Amino acid sequence: MKDVLAYDLGGSSLRLAIVNSSNEVTKLVRRPLSITKGKSGEYEVDPAVWWDNFKKACVELADEGADLSSVGAVVGCGFTRTQVLLSEDGSVVHPAITFQDSRGSTALAEYLESASPDLPTRYSNLSPYHPVARLLWLKRNEPDVWAKVNTVVEPKDYLNFRLTGALVTDRISINASKSFFEAIEGDQLSLEALGFGKNILPRSISPFDEVGLIRDDLPTELTSLAGKPVICGSTDTWTCVLGSGGLNPGAAYNISGTSDVFGVISRHKHFADGLMTVQWGPEQWQLGGPSQGAASRLVWAVEKFMPSATIEEAFEKTQNAQTHPPIFLPFLEGERTPFWDADLRGAFIGIESSHSDVDFLQSVAEGINFLGRIILQKAEQATGEVVSHICFSGGLSNNPILCQLKADCLDRTVFVPDVKESGLVGSAAMAFVTSESISEITAGLLRSGSWFQPNPNHRDYFDQRFSVFEDACSKVAELSRRLSQLKKKQNVQGA
């Protein structure tokens, strides 16, 4: 196939690039995006922003000399656990509700009171961060809007729909919602309490399958793409793991961007409390899930403790510092994997008067890695295998200090591929090969990159600190929930 036009739609940016069959990104543009927290705790985005930026990015690529008429296909990935709400004619009826939003907690609790009592044992992954909880919130709080909802899609599916007019998704993106509806199939009480069914979901296909051809009636910016096939693509997580060489049984992956995602890949299906089990390929099962953030926590820490420094400058100061920092619980806005608790809150444990800005920064960096170690520990216990290495990608993987810290905190070898745009490379791969070629893609990517080995001299130190982190998570949890509830109560009284 010819070169591919690949896109990676994230919470903080849209990247659009020309990628060839040798995994080379020959042209690249980046459009900054943002997801802000509203006054009522909502995290929402108008999907029109994504579409407008896609068109503008195509113009910028053309201005840089890219010939869009010569590409063989368009394929992309996007952030997930985000609901785009469409009417019967495909119009957006409400801002997209994004992955950080936990407003569905009350509506979910009310639903569970009316559903079958054994539902939580048959389906244990319901939480305020689940797509169904968000839909329950909309149905409960904005019934007029809810009455217009016909189909719920993911962000990249919305872009594909605007390009082709076809409403489909991939089997990985839809897993959370699909598995829930499978769990309540035949459960009349839970179905009636829910008030909607699986027909609200689009048809699902393989990430490698074609969605349709690009329409010929699109705006001028896109006329050169008319008639090109659009490949379905998948979530940014799955695609980045594919593009970083991590979609290989026996390995783990970690993507640190706007949010943080950690998991283990095995040949067979396994389950662990608090982790998500998803089939990612013919012989690839994922056990893990997303947390609320890694890069965002470090940005917060640098702004608080070293406001005049960049992340790179700040961590240069920590490299040779002889510190004994506090323990940091990174639950600044609740937590997803593996706790799925919107009311968890963060803490520093063991603060001393001698602690400096460097100590607090080091503490935050350790804390986000220790959270990953909890996920890794649960997954390895479930699979019965110790992973050979962790494929690390995303913005934080560009910092060798943070890469070495990850290897030390997790006591596992960390691999960072030379490919810096793993989402774009993984997207393009779906146009060049089939799902049967995943292992070949992985083998090729693992040939070129940087390996970080855990320092054996630091093993005992980090083992002991991780043990304290685990204990602190369990012992502080109830106190942090009480503080969160108190704040909510005060906000209601002050409204």
JSON list of C-alpha atoms in Angstrom, two decimals, residues 293-421:
[
{"chain": "A", "resi": 293, "resn": "GLY", "atom": "CA", "xyz": [-2.89, 10.40, 35.15]},
{"chain": "A", "resi": 294, "resn": "ALA", "atom": "CA", "xyz": [0.88, 10.33, 35.23]},
{"chain": "A", "resi": 295, "resn": "ALA", "atom": "CA", "xyz": [2.03, 13.27, 33.14]},
{"chain": "A", "resi": 296, "resn": "SER", "atom": "CA", "xyz": [-0.77, 15.39, 34.60]},
{"chain": "A", "resi": 297, "resn": "ARG", "atom": "CA", "xyz": [0.40, 14.57, 38.13]},
{"chain": "A", "resi": 298, "resn": "LEU", "atom": "CA", "xyz": [3.98, 15.54, 37.30]},
{"chain": "A", "resi": 299, "resn": "VAL", "atom": "CA", "xyz": [2.84, 18.77, 35.64]},
{"chain": "A", "resi": 300, "resn": "TRP", "atom": "CA", "xyz": [0.88, 19.54, 38.81]},
{"chain": "A", "resi": 301, "resn": "ALA", "atom": "CA", "xyz": [3.91, 18.77, 40.99]},
{"chain": "A", "resi": 302, "resn": "VAL", "atom": "CA", "xyz": [6.30, 20.91, 38.94]},
{"chain": "A", "resi": 303, "resn": "GLU", "atom": "CA", "xyz": [3.83, 23.82, 38.97]},
{"chain": "A", "resi": 304, "resn": "LYS", "atom": "CA", "xyz": [3.49, 23.55, 42.75]},
{"chain": "A", "resi": 305, "resn": "PHE", "atom": "CA", "xyz": [7.09, 22.91, 43.77]},
{"chain": "A", "resi": 306, "resn": "MET", "atom": "CA", "xyz": [9.26, 24.22, 40.91]},
{"chain": "A", "resi": 307, "resn": "PRO", "atom": "CA", "xyz": [7.03, 26.67, 39.02]},
{"chain": "A", "resi": 308, "resn": "SER", "atom": "CA", "xyz": [9.82, 28.20, 36.97]},
{"chain": "A", "resi": 309, "resn": "ALA", "atom": "CA", "xyz": [11.13, 24.86, 35.65]},
{"chain": "A", "resi": 310, "resn": "THR", "atom": "CA", "xyz": [10.10, 22.48, 32.89]},
{"chain": "A", "resi": 311, "resn": "ILE", "atom": "CA", "xyz": [9.58, 18.82, 33.74]},
{"chain": "A", "resi": 312, "resn": "GLU", "atom": "CA", "xyz": [12.97, 18.03, 32.21]},
{"chain": "A", "resi": 313, "resn": "GLU", "atom": "CA", "xyz": [14.74, 20.74, 34.23]},
{"chain": "A", "resi": 314, "resn": "ALA", "atom": "CA", "xyz": [12.95, 19.72, 37.42]},
{"chain": "A", "resi": 315, "resn": "PHE", "atom": "CA", "xyz": [13.99, 16.08, 37.18]},
{"chain": "A", "resi": 316, "resn": "GLU", "atom": "CA", "xyz": [17.57, 16.98, 36.38]},
{"chain": "A", "resi": 317, "resn": "LYS", "atom": "CA", "xyz": [17.65, 18.30, 39.95]},
{"chain": "A", "resi": 318, "resn": "THR", "atom": "CA", "xyz": [16.37, 15.00, 41.36]},
{"chain": "A", "resi": 319, "resn": "GLN", "atom": "CA", "xyz": [18.86, 12.81, 39.52]},
{"chain": "A", "resi": 320, "resn": "ASN", "atom": "CA", "xyz": [21.75, 13.01, 41.99]},
{"chain": "A", "resi": 321, "resn": "ALA", "atom": "CA", "xyz": [19.86, 14.24, 45.03]},
{"chain": "A", "resi": 322, "resn": "GLN", "atom": "CA", "xyz": [20.22, 12.09, 48.15]},
{"chain": "A", "resi": 323, "resn": "THR", "atom": "CA", "xyz": [16.58, 12.28, 49.18]},
{"chain": "A", "resi": 324, "resn": "HIS", "atom": "CA", "xyz": [14.24, 10.31, 51.41]},
{"chain": "A", "resi": 325, "resn": "PRO", "atom": "CA", "xyz": [10.98, 11.78, 50.16]},
{"chain": "A", "resi": 326, "resn": "PRO", "atom": "CA", "xyz": [7.49, 11.32, 51.58]},
{"chain": "A", "resi": 327, "resn": "ILE", "atom": "CA", "xyz": [5.18, 8.68, 50.16]},
{"chain": "A", "resi": 328, "resn": "PHE", "atom": "CA", "xyz": [2.71, 10.17, 47.68]},
{"chain": "A", "resi": 329, "resn": "LEU", "atom": "CA", "xyz": [-0.76, 8.76, 46.98]},
{"chain": "A", "resi": 330, "resn": "PRO", "atom": "CA", "xyz": [-1.58, 10.07, 43.47]},
{"chain": "A", "resi": 331, "resn": "PHE", "atom": "CA", "xyz": [-5.38, 10.15, 43.80]},
{"chain": "A", "resi": 332, "resn": "LEU", "atom": "CA", "xyz": [-5.93, 13.83, 43.10]},
{"chain": "A", "resi": 333, "resn": "GLU", "atom": "CA", "xyz": [-9.29, 13.29, 41.39]},
{"chain": "A", "resi": 334, "resn": "GLY", "atom": "CA", "xyz": [-10.34, 9.81, 42.45]},
{"chain": "A", "resi": 335, "resn": "GLU", "atom": "CA", "xyz": [-8.83, 6.78, 40.79]},
{"chain": "A", "resi": 336, "resn": "ARG", "atom": "CA", "xyz": [-9.72, 4.26, 38.15]},
{"chain": "A", "resi": 337, "resn": "THR", "atom": "CA", "xyz": [-7.62, 1.08, 37.88]},
{"chain": "A", "resi": 338, "resn": "PRO", "atom": "CA", "xyz": [-7.49, -0.82, 40.19]},
{"chain": "A", "resi": 339, "resn": "PHE", "atom": "CA", "xyz": [-9.69, 1.00, 42.76]},
{"chain": "A", "resi": 340, "resn": "TRP", "atom": "CA", "xyz": [-12.49, 2.49, 40.61]},
{"chain": "A", "resi": 341, "resn": "ASP", "atom": "CA", "xyz": [-13.35, 4.96, 43.34]},
{"chain": "A", "resi": 342, "resn": "ALA", "atom": "CA", "xyz": [-14.19, 8.56, 42.44]},
{"chain": "A", "resi": 343, "resn": "ASP", "atom": "CA", "xyz": [-13.94, 9.64, 46.09]},
{"chain": "A", "resi": 344, "resn": "LEU", "atom": "CA", "xyz": [-10.32, 8.60, 46.70]},
{"chain": "A", "resi": 345, "resn": "ARG", "atom": "CA", "xyz": [-8.04, 11.55, 47.39]},
{"chain": "A", "resi": 346, "resn": "GLY", "atom": "CA", "xyz": [-4.29, 12.05, 47.43]},
{"chain": "A", "resi": 347, "resn": "ALA", "atom": "CA", "xyz": [-1.88, 12.46, 50.32]},
{"chain": "A", "resi": 348, "resn": "PHE", "atom": "CA", "xyz": [1.75, 12.91, 51.25]},
{"chain": "A", "resi": 349, "resn": "ILE", "atom": "CA", "xyz": [2.76, 10.52, 54.05]},
{"chain": "A", "resi": 350, "resn": "GLY", "atom": "CA", "xyz": [5.79, 11.13, 56.24]},
{"chain": "A", "resi": 351, "resn": "ILE", "atom": "CA", "xyz": [6.48, 14.83, 55.65]},
{"chain": "A", "resi": 352, "resn": "GLU", "atom": "CA", "xyz": [9.47, 16.24, 57.54]},
{"chain": "A", "resi": 353, "resn": "SER", "atom": "CA", "xyz": [10.60, 19.82, 58.01]},
{"chain": "A", "resi": 354, "resn": "SER", "atom": "CA", "xyz": [13.77, 19.01, 56.06]},
{"chain": "A", "resi": 355, "resn": "HIS", "atom": "CA", "xyz": [11.88, 18.02, 52.91]},
{"chain": "A", "resi": 356, "resn": "SER", "atom": "CA", "xyz": [12.45, 20.30, 49.93]},
{"chain": "A", "resi": 357, "resn": "ASP", "atom": "CA", "xyz": [10.90, 20.85, 46.52]},
{"chain": "A", "resi": 358, "resn": "VAL", "atom": "CA", "xyz": [13.12, 18.06, 45.14]},
{"chain": "A", "resi": 359, "resn": "ASP", "atom": "CA", "xyz": [11.77, 15.62, 47.73]},
{"chain": "A", "resi": 360, "resn": "PHE", "atom": "CA", "xyz": [8.15, 16.35, 46.89]},
{"chain": "A", "resi": 361, "resn": "LEU", "atom": "CA", "xyz": [8.82, 16.05, 43.15]},
{"chain": "A", "resi": 362, "resn": "GLN", "atom": "CA", "xyz": [10.59, 12.72, 43.64]},
{"chain": "A", "resi": 363, "resn": "SER", "atom": "CA", "xyz": [7.70, 11.59, 45.83]},
{"chain": "A", "resi": 364, "resn": "VAL", "atom": "CA", "xyz": [5.13, 12.28, 43.12]},
{"chain": "A", "resi": 365, "resn": "ALA", "atom": "CA", "xyz": [7.19, 10.47, 40.48]},
{"chain": "A", "resi": 366, "resn": "GLU", "atom": "CA", "xyz": [7.53, 7.44, 42.74]},
{"chain": "A", "resi": 367, "resn": "GLY", "atom": "CA", "xyz": [3.84, 7.47, 43.62]},
{"chain": "A", "resi": 368, "resn": "ILE", "atom": "CA", "xyz": [2.59, 7.19, 40.05]},
{"chain": "A", "resi": 369, "resn": "ASN", "atom": "CA", "xyz": [5.03, 4.31, 39.46]},
{"chain": "A", "resi": 370, "resn": "PHE", "atom": "CA", "xyz": [3.98, 2.53, 42.65]},
{"chain": "A", "resi": 371, "resn": "LEU", "atom": "CA", "xyz": [0.39, 2.67, 41.44]},
{"chain": "A", "resi": 372, "resn": "GLY", "atom": "CA", "xyz": [1.58, 0.91, 38.28]},
{"chain": "A", "resi": 373, "resn": "ARG", "atom": "CA", "xyz": [3.36, -1.66, 40.45]},
{"chain": "A", "resi": 374, "resn": "ILE", "atom": "CA", "xyz": [0.08, -2.52, 42.19]},
{"chain": "A", "resi": 375, "resn": "ILE", "atom": "CA", "xyz": [-1.49, -3.20, 38.78]},
{"chain": "A", "resi": 376, "resn": "LEU", "atom": "CA", "xyz": [1.56, -5.20, 37.68]},
{"chain": "A", "resi": 377, "resn": "GLN", "atom": "CA", "xyz": [1.53, -7.23, 40.87]},
{"chain": "A", "resi": 378, "resn": "LYS", "atom": "CA", "xyz": [-2.17, -8.09, 40.52]},
{"chain": "A", "resi": 379, "resn": "ALA", "atom": "CA", "xyz": [-1.75, -9.05, 36.86]},
{"chain": "A", "resi": 380, "resn": "GLU", "atom": "CA", "xyz": [1.32, -11.23, 37.41]},
{"chain": "A", "resi": 381, "resn": "GLN", "atom": "CA", "xyz": [-0.40, -13.05, 40.27]},
{"chain": "A", "resi": 382, "resn": "ALA", "atom": "CA", "xyz": [-3.39, -13.73, 38.00]},
{"chain": "A", "resi": 383, "resn": "THR", "atom": "CA", "xyz": [-1.36, -14.98, 35.02]},
{"chain": "A", "resi": 384, "resn": "GLY", "atom": "CA", "xyz": [1.21, -16.84, 37.11]},
{"chain": "A", "resi": 385, "resn": "GLU", "atom": "CA", "xyz": [4.02, -15.31, 35.05]},
{"chain": "A", "resi": 386, "resn": "VAL", "atom": "CA", "xyz": [6.59, -12.58, 35.69]},
{"chain": "A", "resi": 387, "resn": "VAL", "atom": "CA", "xyz": [6.80, -10.27, 32.68]},
{"chain": "A", "resi": 388, "resn": "SER", "atom": "CA", "xyz": [10.03, -10.15, 30.72]},
{"chain": "A", "resi": 389, "resn": "HIS", "atom": "CA", "xyz": [9.93, -6.38, 30.23]},
{"chain": "A", "resi": 390, "resn": "ILE", "atom": "CA", "xyz": [7.67, -3.32, 30.14]},
{"chain": "A", "resi": 391, "resn": "CYS", "atom": "CA", "xyz": [7.24, -1.42, 26.87]},
{"chain": "A", "resi": 392, "resn": "PHE", "atom": "CA", "xyz": [7.05, 2.24, 27.87]},
{"chain": "A", "resi": 393, "resn": "SER", "atom": "CA", "xyz": [5.61, 4.91, 25.57]},
{"chain": "A", "resi": 394, "resn": "GLY", "atom": "CA", "xyz": [3.93, 8.31, 25.75]},
{"chain": "A", "resi": 395, "resn": "GLY", "atom": "CA", "xyz": [5.37, 11.71, 26.59]},
{"chain": "A", "resi": 396, "resn": "LEU", "atom": "CA", "xyz": [7.15, 10.67, 29.81]},
{"chain": "A", "resi": 397, "resn": "SER", "atom": "CA", "xyz": [9.09, 7.92, 28.01]},
{"chain": "A", "resi": 398, "resn": "ASN", "atom": "CA", "xyz": [11.21, 10.64, 26.38]},
{"chain": "A", "resi": 399, "resn": "ASN", "atom": "CA", "xyz": [12.86, 11.37, 29.74]},
{"chain": "A", "resi": 400, "resn": "PRO", "atom": "CA", "xyz": [15.62, 8.83, 30.56]},
{"chain": "A", "resi": 401, "resn": "ILE", "atom": "CA", "xyz": [15.60, 9.82, 34.25]},
{"chain": "A", "resi": 402, "resn": "LEU", "atom": "CA", "xyz": [11.93, 8.87, 34.51]},
{"chain": "A", "resi": 403, "resn": "CYS", "atom": "CA", "xyz": [12.54, 5.69, 32.51]},
{"chain": "A", "resi": 404, "resn": "GLN", "atom": "CA", "xyz": [15.23, 4.55, 34.95]},
{"chain": "A", "resi": 405, "resn": "LEU", "atom": "CA", "xyz": [13.06, 5.48, 37.93]},
{"chain": "A", "resi": 406, "resn": "LYS", "atom": "CA", "xyz": [10.27, 3.32, 36.48]},
{"chain": "A", "resi": 407, "resn": "ALA", "atom": "CA", "xyz": [12.62, 0.36, 36.11]},
{"chain": "A", "resi": 408, "resn": "ASP", "atom": "CA", "xyz": [13.76, 0.79, 39.73]},
{"chain": "A", "resi": 409, "resn": "CYS", "atom": "CA", "xyz": [10.29, 1.35, 41.22]},
{"chain": "A", "resi": 410, "resn": "LEU", "atom": "CA", "xyz": [8.77, -1.62, 39.39]},
{"chain": "A", "resi": 411, "resn": "ASP", "atom": "CA", "xyz": [11.89, -3.81, 39.53]},
{"chain": "A", "resi": 412, "resn": "ARG", "atom": "CA", "xyz": [11.41, -4.77, 35.89]},
{"chain": "A", "resi": 413, "resn": "THR", "atom": "CA", "xyz": [13.31, -4.09, 32.67]},
{"chain": "A", "resi": 414, "resn": "VAL", "atom": "CA", "xyz": [11.86, -1.13, 30.75]},
{"chain": "A", "resi": 415, "resn": "PHE", "atom": "CA", "xyz": [12.02, -0.86, 26.95]},
{"chain": "A", "resi": 416, "resn": "VAL", "atom": "CA", "xyz": [11.49, 2.42, 25.11]},
{"chain": "A", "resi": 417, "resn": "PRO", "atom": "CA", "xyz": [11.22, 2.04, 21.32]},
{"chain": "A", "resi": 418, "resn": "ASP", "atom": "CA", "xyz": [12.99, 4.40, 18.97]},
{"chain": "A", "resi": 419, "resn": "VAL", "atom": "CA", "xyz": [9.56, 5.09, 17.48]},
{"chain": "A", "resi": 420, "resn": "LYS", "atom": "CA", "xyz": [8.41, 8.25, 19.26]},
{"chain": "A", "resi": 421, "resn": "GLU", "atom": "CA", "xyz": [4.94, 8.46, 17.73]}
]
